XYZ file of C-alpha atoms in Angstrom:
439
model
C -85.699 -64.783 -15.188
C -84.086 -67.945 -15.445
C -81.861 -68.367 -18.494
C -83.594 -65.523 -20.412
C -83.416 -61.321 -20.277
C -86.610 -59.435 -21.695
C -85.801 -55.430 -23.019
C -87.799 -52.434 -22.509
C -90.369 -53.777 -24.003
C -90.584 -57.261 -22.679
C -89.015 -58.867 -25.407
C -87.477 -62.012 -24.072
C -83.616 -63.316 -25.054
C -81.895 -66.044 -24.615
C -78.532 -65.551 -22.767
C -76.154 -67.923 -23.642
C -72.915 -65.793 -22.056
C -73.891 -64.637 -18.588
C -72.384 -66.789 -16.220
C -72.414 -64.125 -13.325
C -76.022 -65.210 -12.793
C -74.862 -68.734 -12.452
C -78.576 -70.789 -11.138
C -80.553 -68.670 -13.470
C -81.725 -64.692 -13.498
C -83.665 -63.465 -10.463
C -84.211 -67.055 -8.722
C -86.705 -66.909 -6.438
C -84.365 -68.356 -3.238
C -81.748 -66.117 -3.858
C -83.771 -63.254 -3.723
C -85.529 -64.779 -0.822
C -82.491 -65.267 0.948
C -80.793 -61.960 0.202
C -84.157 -60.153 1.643
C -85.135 -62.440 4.648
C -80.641 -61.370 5.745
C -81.517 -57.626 5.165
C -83.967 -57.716 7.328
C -82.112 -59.082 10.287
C -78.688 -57.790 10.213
C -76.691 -54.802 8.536
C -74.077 -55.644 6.320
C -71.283 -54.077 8.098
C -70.394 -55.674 10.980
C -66.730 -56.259 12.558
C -67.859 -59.305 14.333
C -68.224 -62.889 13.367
C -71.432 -64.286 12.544
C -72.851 -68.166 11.763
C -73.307 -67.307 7.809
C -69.323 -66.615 7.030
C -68.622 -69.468 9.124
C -71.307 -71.881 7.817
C -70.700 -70.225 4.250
C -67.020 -70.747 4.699
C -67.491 -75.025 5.840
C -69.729 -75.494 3.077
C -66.899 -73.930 0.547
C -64.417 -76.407 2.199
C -65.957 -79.448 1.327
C -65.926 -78.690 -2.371
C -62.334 -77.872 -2.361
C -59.122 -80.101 -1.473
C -58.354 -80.225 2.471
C -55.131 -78.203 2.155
C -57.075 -75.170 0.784
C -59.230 -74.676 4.034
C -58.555 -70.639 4.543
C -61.048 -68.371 3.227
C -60.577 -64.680 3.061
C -64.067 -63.594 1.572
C -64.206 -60.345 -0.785
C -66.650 -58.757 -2.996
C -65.326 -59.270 -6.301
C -63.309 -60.947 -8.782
C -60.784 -58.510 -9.140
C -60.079 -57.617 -5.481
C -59.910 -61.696 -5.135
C -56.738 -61.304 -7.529
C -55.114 -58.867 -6.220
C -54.995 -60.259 -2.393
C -54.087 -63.823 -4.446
C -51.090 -61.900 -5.772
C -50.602 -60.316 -2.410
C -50.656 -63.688 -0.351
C -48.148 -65.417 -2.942
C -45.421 -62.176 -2.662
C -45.466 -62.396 1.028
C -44.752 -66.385 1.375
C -42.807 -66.223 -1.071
C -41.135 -62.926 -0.585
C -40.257 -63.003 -4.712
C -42.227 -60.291 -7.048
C -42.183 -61.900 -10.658
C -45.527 -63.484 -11.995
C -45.670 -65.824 -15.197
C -49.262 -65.272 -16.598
C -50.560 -66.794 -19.973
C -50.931 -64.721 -23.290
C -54.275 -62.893 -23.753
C -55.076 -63.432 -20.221
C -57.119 -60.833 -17.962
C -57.454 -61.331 -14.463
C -59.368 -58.278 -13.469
C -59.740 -54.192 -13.588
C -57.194 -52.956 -10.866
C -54.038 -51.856 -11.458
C -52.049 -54.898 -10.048
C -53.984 -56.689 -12.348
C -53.958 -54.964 -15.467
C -50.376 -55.709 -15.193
C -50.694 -59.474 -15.371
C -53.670 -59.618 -17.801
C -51.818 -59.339 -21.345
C -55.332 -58.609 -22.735
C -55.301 -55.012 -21.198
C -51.571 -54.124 -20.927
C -50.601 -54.767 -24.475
C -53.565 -52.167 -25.520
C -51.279 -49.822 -22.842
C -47.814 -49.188 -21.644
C -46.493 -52.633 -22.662
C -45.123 -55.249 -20.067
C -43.846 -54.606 -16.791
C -40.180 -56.041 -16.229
C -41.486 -58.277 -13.365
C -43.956 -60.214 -15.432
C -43.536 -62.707 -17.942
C -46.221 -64.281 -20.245
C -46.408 -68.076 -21.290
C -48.064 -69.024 -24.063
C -51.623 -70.232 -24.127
C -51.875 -74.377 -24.293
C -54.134 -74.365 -27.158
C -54.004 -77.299 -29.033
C -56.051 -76.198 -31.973
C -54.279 -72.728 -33.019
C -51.458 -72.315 -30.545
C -47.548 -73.093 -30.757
C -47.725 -77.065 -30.385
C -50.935 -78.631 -31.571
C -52.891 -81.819 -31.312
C -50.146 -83.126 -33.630
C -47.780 -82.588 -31.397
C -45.832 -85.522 -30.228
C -46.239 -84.383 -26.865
C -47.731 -81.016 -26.286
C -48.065 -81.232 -22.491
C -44.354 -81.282 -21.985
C -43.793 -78.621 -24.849
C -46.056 -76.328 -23.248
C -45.129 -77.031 -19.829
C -41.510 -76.568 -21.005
C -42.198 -73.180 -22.566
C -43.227 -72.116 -18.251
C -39.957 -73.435 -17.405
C -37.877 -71.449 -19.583
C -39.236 -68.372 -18.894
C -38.353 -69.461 -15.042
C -34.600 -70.033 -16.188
C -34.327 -66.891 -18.035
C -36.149 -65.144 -15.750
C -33.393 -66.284 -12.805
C -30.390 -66.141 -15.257
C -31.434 -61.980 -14.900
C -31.924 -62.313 -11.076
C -35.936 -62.215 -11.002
C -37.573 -64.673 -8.945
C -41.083 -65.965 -9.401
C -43.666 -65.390 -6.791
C -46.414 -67.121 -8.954
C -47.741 -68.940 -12.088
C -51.371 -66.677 -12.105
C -53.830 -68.753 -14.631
C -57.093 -69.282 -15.630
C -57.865 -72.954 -14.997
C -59.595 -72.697 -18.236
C -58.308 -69.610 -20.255
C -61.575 -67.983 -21.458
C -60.656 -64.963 -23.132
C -57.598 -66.343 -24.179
C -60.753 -68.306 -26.552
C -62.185 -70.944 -24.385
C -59.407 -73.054 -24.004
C -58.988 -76.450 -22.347
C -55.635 -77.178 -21.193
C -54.699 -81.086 -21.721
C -54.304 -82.851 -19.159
C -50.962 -83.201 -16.930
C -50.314 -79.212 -17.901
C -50.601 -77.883 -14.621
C -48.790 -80.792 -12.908
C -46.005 -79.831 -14.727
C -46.064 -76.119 -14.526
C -46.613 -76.751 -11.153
C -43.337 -78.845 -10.472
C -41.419 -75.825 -12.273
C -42.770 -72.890 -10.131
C -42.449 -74.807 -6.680
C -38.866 -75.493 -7.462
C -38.597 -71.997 -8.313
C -40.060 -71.443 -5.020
C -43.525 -69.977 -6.335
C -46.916 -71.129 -6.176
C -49.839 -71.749 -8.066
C -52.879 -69.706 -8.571
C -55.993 -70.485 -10.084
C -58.740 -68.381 -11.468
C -61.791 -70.237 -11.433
C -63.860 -66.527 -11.233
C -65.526 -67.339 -14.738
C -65.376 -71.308 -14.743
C -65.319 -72.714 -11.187
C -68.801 -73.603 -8.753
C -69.961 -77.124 -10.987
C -69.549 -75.310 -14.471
C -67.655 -78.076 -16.218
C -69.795 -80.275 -14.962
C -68.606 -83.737 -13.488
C -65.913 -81.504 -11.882
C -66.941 -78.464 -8.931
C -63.843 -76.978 -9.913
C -62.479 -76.459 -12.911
C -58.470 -77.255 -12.200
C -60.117 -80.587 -11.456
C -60.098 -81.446 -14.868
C -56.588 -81.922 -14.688
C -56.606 -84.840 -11.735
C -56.845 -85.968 -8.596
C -53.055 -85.272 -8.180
C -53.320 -81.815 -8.727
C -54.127 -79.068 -6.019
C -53.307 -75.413 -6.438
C -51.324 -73.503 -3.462
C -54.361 -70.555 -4.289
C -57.771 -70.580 -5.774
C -59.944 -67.326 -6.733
C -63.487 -67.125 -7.193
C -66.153 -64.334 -8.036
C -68.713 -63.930 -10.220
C -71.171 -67.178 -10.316
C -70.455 -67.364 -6.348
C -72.667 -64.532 -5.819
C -75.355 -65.298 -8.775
C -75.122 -61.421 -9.394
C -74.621 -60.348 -6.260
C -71.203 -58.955 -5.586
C -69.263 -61.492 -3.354
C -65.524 -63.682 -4.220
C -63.449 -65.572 -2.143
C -59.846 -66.628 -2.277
C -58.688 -69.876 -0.744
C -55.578 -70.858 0.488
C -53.616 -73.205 2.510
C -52.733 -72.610 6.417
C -48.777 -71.858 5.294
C -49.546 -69.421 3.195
C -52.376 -67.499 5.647
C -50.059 -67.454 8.558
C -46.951 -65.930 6.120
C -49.294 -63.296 5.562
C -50.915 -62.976 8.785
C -47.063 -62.415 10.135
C -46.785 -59.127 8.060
C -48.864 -57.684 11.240
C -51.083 -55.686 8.472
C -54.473 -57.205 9.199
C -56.360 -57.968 5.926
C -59.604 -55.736 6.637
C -62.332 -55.947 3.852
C -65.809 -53.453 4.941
C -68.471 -55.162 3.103
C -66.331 -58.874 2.691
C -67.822 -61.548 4.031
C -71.363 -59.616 5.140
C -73.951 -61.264 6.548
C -75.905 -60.531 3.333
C -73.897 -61.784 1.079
C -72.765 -64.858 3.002
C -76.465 -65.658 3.120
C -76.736 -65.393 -0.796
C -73.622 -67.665 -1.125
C -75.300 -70.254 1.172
C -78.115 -69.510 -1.242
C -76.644 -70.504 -4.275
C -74.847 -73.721 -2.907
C -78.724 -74.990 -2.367
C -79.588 -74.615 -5.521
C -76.747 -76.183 -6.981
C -77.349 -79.259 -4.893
C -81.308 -78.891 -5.130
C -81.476 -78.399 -8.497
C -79.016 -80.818 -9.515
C -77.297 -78.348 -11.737
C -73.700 -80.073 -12.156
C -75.311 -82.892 -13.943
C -77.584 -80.579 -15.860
C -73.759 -78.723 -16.585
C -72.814 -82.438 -18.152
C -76.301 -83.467 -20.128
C -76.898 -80.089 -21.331
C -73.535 -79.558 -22.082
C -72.810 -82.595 -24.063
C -75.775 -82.621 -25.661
C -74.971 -79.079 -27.012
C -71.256 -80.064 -28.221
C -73.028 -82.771 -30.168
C -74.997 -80.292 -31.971
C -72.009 -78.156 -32.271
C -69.795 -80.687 -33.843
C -72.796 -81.732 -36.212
C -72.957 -78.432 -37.593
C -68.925 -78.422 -37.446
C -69.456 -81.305 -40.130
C -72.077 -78.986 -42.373
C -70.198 -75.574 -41.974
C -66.533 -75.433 -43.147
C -66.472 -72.144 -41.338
C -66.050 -74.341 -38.144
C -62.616 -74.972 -37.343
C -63.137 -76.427 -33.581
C -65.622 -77.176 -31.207
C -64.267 -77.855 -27.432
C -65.113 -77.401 -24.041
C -66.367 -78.914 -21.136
C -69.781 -79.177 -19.427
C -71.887 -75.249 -19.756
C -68.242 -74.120 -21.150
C -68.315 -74.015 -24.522
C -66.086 -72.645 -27.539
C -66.625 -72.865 -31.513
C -63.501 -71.565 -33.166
C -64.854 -70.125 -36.519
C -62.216 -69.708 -38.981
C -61.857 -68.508 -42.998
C -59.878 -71.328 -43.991
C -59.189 -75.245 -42.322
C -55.734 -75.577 -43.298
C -54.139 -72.206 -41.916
C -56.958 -71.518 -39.211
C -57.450 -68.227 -39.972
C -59.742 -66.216 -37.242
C -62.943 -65.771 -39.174
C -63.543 -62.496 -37.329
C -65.638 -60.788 -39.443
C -67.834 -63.140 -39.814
C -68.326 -63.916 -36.103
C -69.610 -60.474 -35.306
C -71.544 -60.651 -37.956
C -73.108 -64.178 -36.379
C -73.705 -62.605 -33.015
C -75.263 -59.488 -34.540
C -77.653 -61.678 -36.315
C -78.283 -64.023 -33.381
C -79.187 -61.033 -31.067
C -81.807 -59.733 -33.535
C -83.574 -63.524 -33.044
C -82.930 -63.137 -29.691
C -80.043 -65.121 -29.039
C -77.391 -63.437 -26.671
C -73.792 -64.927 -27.727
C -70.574 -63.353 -27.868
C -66.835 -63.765 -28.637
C -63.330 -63.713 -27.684
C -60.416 -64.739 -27.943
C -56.975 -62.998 -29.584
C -58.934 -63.158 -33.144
C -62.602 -62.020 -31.751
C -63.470 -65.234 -33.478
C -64.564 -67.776 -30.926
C -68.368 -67.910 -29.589
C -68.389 -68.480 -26.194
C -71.196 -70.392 -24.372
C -71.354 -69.825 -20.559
C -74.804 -69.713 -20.135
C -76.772 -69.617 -16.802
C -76.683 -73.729 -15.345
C -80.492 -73.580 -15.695
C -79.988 -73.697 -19.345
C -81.474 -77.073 -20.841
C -81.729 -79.152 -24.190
C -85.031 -77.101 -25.872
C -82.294 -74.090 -25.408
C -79.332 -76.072 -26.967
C -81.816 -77.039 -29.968
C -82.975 -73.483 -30.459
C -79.293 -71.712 -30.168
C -77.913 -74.162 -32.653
C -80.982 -74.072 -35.447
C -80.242 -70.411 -35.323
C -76.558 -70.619 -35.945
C -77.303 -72.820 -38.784
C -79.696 -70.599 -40.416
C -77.337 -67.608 -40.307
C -74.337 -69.644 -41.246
C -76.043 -70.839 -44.137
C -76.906 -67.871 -44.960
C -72.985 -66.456 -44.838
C -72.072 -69.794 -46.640
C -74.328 -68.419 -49.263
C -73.752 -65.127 -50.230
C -69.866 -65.810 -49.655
C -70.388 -68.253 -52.683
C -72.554 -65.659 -55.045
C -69.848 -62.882 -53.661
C -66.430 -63.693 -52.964
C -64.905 -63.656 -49.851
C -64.279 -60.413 -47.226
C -60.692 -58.964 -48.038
C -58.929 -56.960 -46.033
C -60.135 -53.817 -47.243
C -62.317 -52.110 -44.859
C -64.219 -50.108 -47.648
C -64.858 -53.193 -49.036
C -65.820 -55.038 -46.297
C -68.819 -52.137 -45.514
C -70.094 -52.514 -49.125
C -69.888 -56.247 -48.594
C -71.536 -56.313 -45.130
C -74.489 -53.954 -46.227
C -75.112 -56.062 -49.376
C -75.184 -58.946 -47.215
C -78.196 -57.251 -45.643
C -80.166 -57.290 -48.675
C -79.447 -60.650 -49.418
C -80.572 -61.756 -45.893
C -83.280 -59.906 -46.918
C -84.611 -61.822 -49.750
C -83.005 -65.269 -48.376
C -86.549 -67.136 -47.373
C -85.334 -69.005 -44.623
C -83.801 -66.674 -42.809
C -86.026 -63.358 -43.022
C -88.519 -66.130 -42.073
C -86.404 -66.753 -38.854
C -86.334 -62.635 -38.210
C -89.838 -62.494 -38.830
C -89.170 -59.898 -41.185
């Protein structure tokens, strides 16, 4: 219910990493709304009916007027793949650039753009080529960079040369508009107005994922690629997850060029449950309760509020390298050292291990496993910011502690399993946090 899950046994949790149930677990007009549709109309029907085309307006208006096509799906994934699909056909190239660490979904099409999966397999398909991430903090031009827009940028439009110089052509640059397992990154601004200028003269377009960080996440932005400025507009934009608050429904947008390239194949796009009167009626749903509840501006209070806290305890903790994010998406970057940034991974498992057992769901990613990640549901507020963060501080004071009276983890896993169940006794006997454990 809301922004909490309760176990077996009606222990209650705070979740601070679901954003699939975007408004908040179980609300009451979703649930109305999905029931009150079943009732009236099945969900497979060939015909068109006033919820996609009210569902699909009301999408419209949140979007820029070029992206007014909407080809409605029921998941993230299958949102990719026809993205991928649409930019081959107009452009009639095959070669996708795709950021390091990035995943983009579970199909096969998309396990070979999603570096996160296919480096764990085969390896890299010749027709895909893989940027690097525009992290600032840890990546290959940081924030004391003279100018890490253009470097990174620049980095896109080599691969493009090279990738030409070998006669591939590029159908698409395929990103996250905010790279979240690539470790909750914000790209600076004017990135993807550059990248952008590079693929279009390559004659590719742009696609953005906004599956985990689009529909008023970041806050003072519906959109995520916002963030980058008015003058940018991607040529696609994918969406799943939050859309649906749980229930499974995504949605590509694209402009009319692109649609009518793809209409010309004479292969109709047919998608059974896509688009279903149920699901269109949930969408609808969730829009409300965005606007009703106010939940963009909650995305900004509660969000800032929480990156102050963050960045106070950024100031206590040395084990904080970086806070950053934007609105309900949120990233602390814990590392062993300040000066070489290295992933504190260990130790971040060992936070979110701790947190669950006082009922605090957080989790991690990012190439090192060493970045919490806060998506929470938008219902999330300032007594939950307060409570997440007095946790964390407990149990990092707690590592700070017995790293001190121990010495550091090495690299020695036999080591590191002595280490980690002396730990436990220490936690054990600390009095402020077996307090917190009520054990």
């Amino acid at each position: 219910k809301g922004q909490y899950m309760y176990d077996e046994n009606g222990r209650r949790y705070l979740d601070c990493i679901n954003n699939v149930a975007h408004v908040g677990h179980c609300h009451p007009d979703i649930v109305k709304a999905a029931h009150e549709q079943n009732q009236l109309l099945n969900t497979n029907s060939r015909y068109l009916h006033d919820n996609l085309v009210d569902y699909a307006a009301r999408l419209s208006k949140t979007l820029p007027e070029k992206l007014c096509i909407f080809y409605f799906l029921n998941s993230g994934s299958e949102a990719n793949d026809l993205a991928l699909r649409l930019a081959r056909q107009y452009t009639n190239h095959e070669d996708v650039v795709v950021l390091d660490h990035a995943y983009h979904g579970h199909l096969t099409s998309l396990i070979d753009i999603s570096p996160y999966k296919f480096r764990n397999l085969e390896g890299q398909k010749e027709w895909v080529h893989v940027a690097p991430i525009p992290d600032t903090y840890r990546g290959l031009y940081r924030e004391d960079h003279e100018d890490p827009v253009t470097a990174y940028a620049d980095e896109v439009k080599n691969i493009i040369e090279h990738a030409h110089k070998r006669g591939r052509k590029i159908a698409a640059f395929f990103v996250e508009s905010l790279p979240s397992v690539g470790g909750q990154i914000i790209p600076p601004a004017g990135y993807f107005q550059k990248v952008a200028e590079h693929v279009h003269k390559a004659g590719g377009v742009f696609i953005a994922d906004e599956i985990q960080v689009g529909f008023g996440r970041v806050g003072k932005h519906f959109w995520a690629f916002q963030l980058q400025g008015e003058d940018f507009i991607p040529d696609i934009v994918t969406m799943g997850k939050p859309i649906g608050n749980g229930h499974p429904l995504a949605c590509v947008a694209t402009t009319k060029e692109i649609a009518e390239a793809f209409t010309a194949t004479g292969v109709e796009y047919f998608n059974t449950f896509g688009g279903n009167p149920v699901s269109c009626a949930i969408g609808l749903a969730v829009l409300d309760v965005i606007e009703k509840e106010h939940l963009q501006a909650c995305a900004t209070e509660v969000g800032n509020f929480l990156m102050k806290l963050l960045k106070e305890q950024q100031i206590k903790h040395p084990i904080i390298g970086d806070v950053r994010g934007c609105g309900l998406f949120i990233g602390v970057d814990l590392v062993k050292d300040q000066e070489e940034r290295t992933p504190a991974t260990a130790e971040a498992e060992y936070l979110i291990t701790r947190l669950k057992e006082n009922y605090v769901l957080l989790s991690t990613d990012g190439p090192g496993r060493n970045v919490l990640k806060f998506k929470p549901p938008m219902c999330f507020n300032m007594e939950d910011a307060n409570f997440v963060v007095e946790t964390i501080d407990q149990i990092l004071t707690v590592i700070a502690c017995f790293l001190s009276r121990y010495g550091k983890r090495t690299s020695d896993p036999i080591e590191n399993i002595y280490l980690f169940y002396l730990s436990r006794y220490f936690i054990s006997t600390h009095p402020v946090l077996s307090k917190s454990q009520g054990s």
